[in-house]
PDB file of C-alpha atoms in Angstrom:
ATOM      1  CA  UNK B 459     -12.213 -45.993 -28.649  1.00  0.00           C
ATOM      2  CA  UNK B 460      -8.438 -46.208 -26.827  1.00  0.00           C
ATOM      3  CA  UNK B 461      -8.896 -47.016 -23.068  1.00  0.00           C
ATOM      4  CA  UNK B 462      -8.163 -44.499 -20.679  1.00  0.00           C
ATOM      5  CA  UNK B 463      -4.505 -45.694 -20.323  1.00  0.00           C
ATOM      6  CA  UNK B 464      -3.808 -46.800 -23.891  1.00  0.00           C
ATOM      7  CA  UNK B 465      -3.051 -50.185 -23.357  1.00  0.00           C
ATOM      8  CA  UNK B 466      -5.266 -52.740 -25.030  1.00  0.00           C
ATOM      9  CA  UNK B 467      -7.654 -54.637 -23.371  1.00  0.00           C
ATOM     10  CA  UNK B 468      -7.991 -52.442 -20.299  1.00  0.00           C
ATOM     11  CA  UNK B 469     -10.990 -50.247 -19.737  1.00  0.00           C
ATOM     12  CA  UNK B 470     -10.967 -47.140 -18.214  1.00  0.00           C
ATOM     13  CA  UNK B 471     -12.216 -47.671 -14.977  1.00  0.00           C
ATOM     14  CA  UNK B 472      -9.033 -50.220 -14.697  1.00  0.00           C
ATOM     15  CA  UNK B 473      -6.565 -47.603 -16.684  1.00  0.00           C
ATOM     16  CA  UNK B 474      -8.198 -44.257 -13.887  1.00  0.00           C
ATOM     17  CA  UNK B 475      -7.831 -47.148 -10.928  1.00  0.00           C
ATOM     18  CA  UNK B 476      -4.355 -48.298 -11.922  1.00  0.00           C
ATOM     19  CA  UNK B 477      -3.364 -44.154 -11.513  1.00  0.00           C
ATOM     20  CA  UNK B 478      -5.159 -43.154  -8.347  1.00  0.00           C
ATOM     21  CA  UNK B 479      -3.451 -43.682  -5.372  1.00  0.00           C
ATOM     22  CA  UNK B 480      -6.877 -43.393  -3.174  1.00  0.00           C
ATOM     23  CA  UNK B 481      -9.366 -45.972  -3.560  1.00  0.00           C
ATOM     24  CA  UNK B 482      -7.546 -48.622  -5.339  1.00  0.00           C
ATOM     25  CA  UNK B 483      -8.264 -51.380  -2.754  1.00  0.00           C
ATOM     26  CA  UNK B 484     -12.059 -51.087  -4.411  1.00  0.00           C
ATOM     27  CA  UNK B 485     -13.899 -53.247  -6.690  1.00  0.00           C
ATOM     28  CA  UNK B 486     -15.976 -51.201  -8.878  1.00  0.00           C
ATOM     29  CA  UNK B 487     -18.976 -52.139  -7.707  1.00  0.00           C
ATOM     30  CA  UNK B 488     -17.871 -50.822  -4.128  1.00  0.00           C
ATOM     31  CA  UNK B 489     -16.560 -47.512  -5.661  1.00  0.00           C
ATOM     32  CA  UNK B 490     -19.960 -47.256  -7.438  1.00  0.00           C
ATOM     33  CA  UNK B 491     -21.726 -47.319  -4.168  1.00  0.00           C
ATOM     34  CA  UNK B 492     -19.399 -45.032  -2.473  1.00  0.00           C
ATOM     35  CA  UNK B 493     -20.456 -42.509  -5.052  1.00  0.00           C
ATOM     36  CA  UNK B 494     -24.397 -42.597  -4.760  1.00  0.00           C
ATOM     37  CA  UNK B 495     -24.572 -42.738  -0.599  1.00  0.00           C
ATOM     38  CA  UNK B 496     -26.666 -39.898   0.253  1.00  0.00           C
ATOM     39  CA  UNK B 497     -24.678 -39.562   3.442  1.00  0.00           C
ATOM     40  CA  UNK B 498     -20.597 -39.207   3.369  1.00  0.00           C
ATOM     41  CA  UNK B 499     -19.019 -41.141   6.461  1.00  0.00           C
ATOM     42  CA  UNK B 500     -18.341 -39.749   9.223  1.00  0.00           C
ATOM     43  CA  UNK B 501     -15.451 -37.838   8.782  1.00  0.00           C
ATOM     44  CA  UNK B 502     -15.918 -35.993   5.591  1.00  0.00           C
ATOM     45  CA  UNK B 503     -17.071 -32.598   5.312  1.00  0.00           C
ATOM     46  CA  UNK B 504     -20.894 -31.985   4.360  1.00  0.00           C
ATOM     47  CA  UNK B 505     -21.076 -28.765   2.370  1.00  0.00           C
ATOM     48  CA  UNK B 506     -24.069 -28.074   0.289  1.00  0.00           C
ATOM     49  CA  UNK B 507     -23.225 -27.249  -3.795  1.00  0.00           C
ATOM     50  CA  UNK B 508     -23.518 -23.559  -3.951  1.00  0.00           C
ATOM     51  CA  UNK B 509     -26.208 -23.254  -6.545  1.00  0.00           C
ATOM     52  CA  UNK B 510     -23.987 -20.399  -8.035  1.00  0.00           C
ATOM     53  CA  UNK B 511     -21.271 -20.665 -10.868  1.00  0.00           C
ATOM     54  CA  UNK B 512     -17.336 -20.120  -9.651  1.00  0.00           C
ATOM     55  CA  UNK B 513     -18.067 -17.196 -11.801  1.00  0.00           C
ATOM     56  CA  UNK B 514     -20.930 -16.030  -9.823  1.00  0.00           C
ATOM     57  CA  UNK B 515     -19.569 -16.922  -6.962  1.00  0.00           C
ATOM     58  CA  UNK B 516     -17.020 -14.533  -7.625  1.00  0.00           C
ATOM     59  CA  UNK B 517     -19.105 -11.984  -8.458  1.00  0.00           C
ATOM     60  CA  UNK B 518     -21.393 -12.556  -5.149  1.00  0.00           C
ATOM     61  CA  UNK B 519     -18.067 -12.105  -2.863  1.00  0.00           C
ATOM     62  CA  UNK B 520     -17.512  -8.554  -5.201  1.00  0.00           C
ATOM     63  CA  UNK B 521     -21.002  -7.588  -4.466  1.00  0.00           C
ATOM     64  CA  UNK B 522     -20.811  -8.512  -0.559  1.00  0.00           C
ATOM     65  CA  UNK B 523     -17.749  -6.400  -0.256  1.00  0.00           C
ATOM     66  CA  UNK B 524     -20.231  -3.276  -1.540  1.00  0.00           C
ATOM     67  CA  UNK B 525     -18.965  -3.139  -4.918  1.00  0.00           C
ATOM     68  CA  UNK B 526     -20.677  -1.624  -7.894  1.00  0.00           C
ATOM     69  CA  UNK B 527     -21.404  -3.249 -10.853  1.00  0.00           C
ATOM     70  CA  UNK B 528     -18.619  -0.409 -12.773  1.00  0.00           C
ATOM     71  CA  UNK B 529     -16.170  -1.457  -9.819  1.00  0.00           C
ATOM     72  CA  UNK B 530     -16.940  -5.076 -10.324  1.00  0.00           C
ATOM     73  CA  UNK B 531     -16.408  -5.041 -14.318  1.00  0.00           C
ATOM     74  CA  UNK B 532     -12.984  -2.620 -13.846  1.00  0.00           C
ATOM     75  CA  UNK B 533     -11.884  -5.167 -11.032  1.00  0.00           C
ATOM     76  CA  UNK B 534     -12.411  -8.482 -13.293  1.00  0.00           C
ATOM     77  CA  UNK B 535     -11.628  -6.460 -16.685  1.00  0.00           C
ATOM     78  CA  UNK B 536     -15.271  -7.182 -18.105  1.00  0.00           C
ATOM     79  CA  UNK B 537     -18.271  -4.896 -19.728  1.00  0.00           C
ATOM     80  CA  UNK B 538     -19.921  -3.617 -16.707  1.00  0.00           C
ATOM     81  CA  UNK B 539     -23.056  -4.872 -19.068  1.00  0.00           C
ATOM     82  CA  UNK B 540     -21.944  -8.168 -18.300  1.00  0.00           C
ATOM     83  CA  UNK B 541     -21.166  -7.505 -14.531  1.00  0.00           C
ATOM     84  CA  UNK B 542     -25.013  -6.403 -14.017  1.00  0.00           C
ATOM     85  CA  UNK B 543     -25.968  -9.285 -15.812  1.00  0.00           C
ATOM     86  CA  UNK B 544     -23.930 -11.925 -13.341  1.00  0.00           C
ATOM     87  CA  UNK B 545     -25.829  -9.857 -10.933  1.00  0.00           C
ATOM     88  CA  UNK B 546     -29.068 -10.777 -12.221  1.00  0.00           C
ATOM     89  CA  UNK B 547     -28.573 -14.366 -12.356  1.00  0.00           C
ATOM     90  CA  UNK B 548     -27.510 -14.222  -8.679  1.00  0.00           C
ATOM     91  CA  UNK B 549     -30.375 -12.692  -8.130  1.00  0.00           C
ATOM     92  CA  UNK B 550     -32.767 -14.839 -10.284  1.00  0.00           C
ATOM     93  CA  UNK B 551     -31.039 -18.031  -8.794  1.00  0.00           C
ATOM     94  CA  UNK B 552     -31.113 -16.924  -5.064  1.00  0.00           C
ATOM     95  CA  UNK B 553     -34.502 -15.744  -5.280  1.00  0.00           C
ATOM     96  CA  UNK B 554     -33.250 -12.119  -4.203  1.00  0.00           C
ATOM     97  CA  UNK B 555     -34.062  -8.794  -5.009  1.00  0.00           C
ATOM     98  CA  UNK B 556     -31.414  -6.779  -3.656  1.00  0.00           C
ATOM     99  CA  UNK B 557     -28.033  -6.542  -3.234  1.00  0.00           C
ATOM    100  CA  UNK B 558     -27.466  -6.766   0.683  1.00  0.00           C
ATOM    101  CA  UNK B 559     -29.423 -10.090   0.448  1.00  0.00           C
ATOM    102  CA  UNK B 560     -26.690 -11.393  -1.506  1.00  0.00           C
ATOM    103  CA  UNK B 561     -24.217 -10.398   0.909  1.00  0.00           C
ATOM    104  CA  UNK B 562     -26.037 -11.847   3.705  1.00  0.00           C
ATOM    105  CA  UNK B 563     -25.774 -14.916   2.119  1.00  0.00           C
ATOM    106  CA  UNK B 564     -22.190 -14.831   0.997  1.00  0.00           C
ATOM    107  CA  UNK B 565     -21.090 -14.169   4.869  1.00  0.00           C
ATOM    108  CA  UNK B 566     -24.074 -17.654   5.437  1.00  0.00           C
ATOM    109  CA  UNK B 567     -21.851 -19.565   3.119  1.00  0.00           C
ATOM    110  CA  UNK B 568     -18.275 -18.388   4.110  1.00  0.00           C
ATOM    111  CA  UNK B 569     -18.412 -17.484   7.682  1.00  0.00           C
ATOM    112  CA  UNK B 570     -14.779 -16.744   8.139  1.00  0.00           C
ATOM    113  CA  UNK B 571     -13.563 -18.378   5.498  1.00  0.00           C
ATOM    114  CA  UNK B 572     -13.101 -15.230   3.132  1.00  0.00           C
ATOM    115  CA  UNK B 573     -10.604 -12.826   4.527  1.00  0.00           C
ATOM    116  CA  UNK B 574     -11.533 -10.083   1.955  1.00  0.00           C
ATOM    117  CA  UNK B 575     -14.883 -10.298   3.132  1.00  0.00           C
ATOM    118  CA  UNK B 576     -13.233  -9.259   6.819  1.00  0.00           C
ATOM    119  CA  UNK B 577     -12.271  -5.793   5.816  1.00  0.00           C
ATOM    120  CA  UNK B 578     -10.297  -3.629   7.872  1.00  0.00           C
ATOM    121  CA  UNK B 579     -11.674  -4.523  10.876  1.00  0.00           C
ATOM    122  CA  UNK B 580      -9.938  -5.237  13.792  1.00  0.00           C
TER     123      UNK B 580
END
């Protein structure tokens, strides 16, 4: 297997380190246990991992701003088959059963931070 930089001898940690301009002053033990803390430092944001796709995601935003599943599939150019079925999954992995809960919790998770979700509200 060639290292990450393609010089002999080096691994790739070493060849990804030599690259990065961040977090080069680490041994690889320290950079190991930067990774696993449970708690960033101070400092760095703390946002949960949405437990939807980008795709869903997506899709979520669609369905906060009171789209339908036809006006979802024209807008991304996909079946509207497949739009209901992104739909579902948001549903399945949200534990929902309607539609306005998922916009609830799009506005939760993006207060502000989506202007289409704004509308043309003052």
């Amino acid at each position: 297997m060639t290292p990450a930089s393609g010089r002999p001898g080096e691994t790739s940690a070493q060849g990804v380190r030599g690259r990065l301009p961040q977090g080069t002053g680490l041994t690889l033990a320290e950079a190991l246990e930067y990774a696993m803390r449970e708690n960033p430092p101070e400092g760095e944001p703390q946002r949960r991992p949405s437990p939807l796709t980008r795709r869903e995601m997506e899709i979520a935003r669609l369905v906060a701003q009171g789209m339908s599943n036809k006006a979802i599939a024209a807008a991304l150019v996909i079946a509207q088959r497949t739009a209901e079925g992104h739909v579902e999954h948001i549903l399945v992995k949200l534990g929902f059963t309607s539609r306005v809960q998922i916009a609830a919790w799009v506005s939760r998770q993006e207060p502000g931070d989506d202007p289409s979700l704004a509308g043309d509200a003052p």
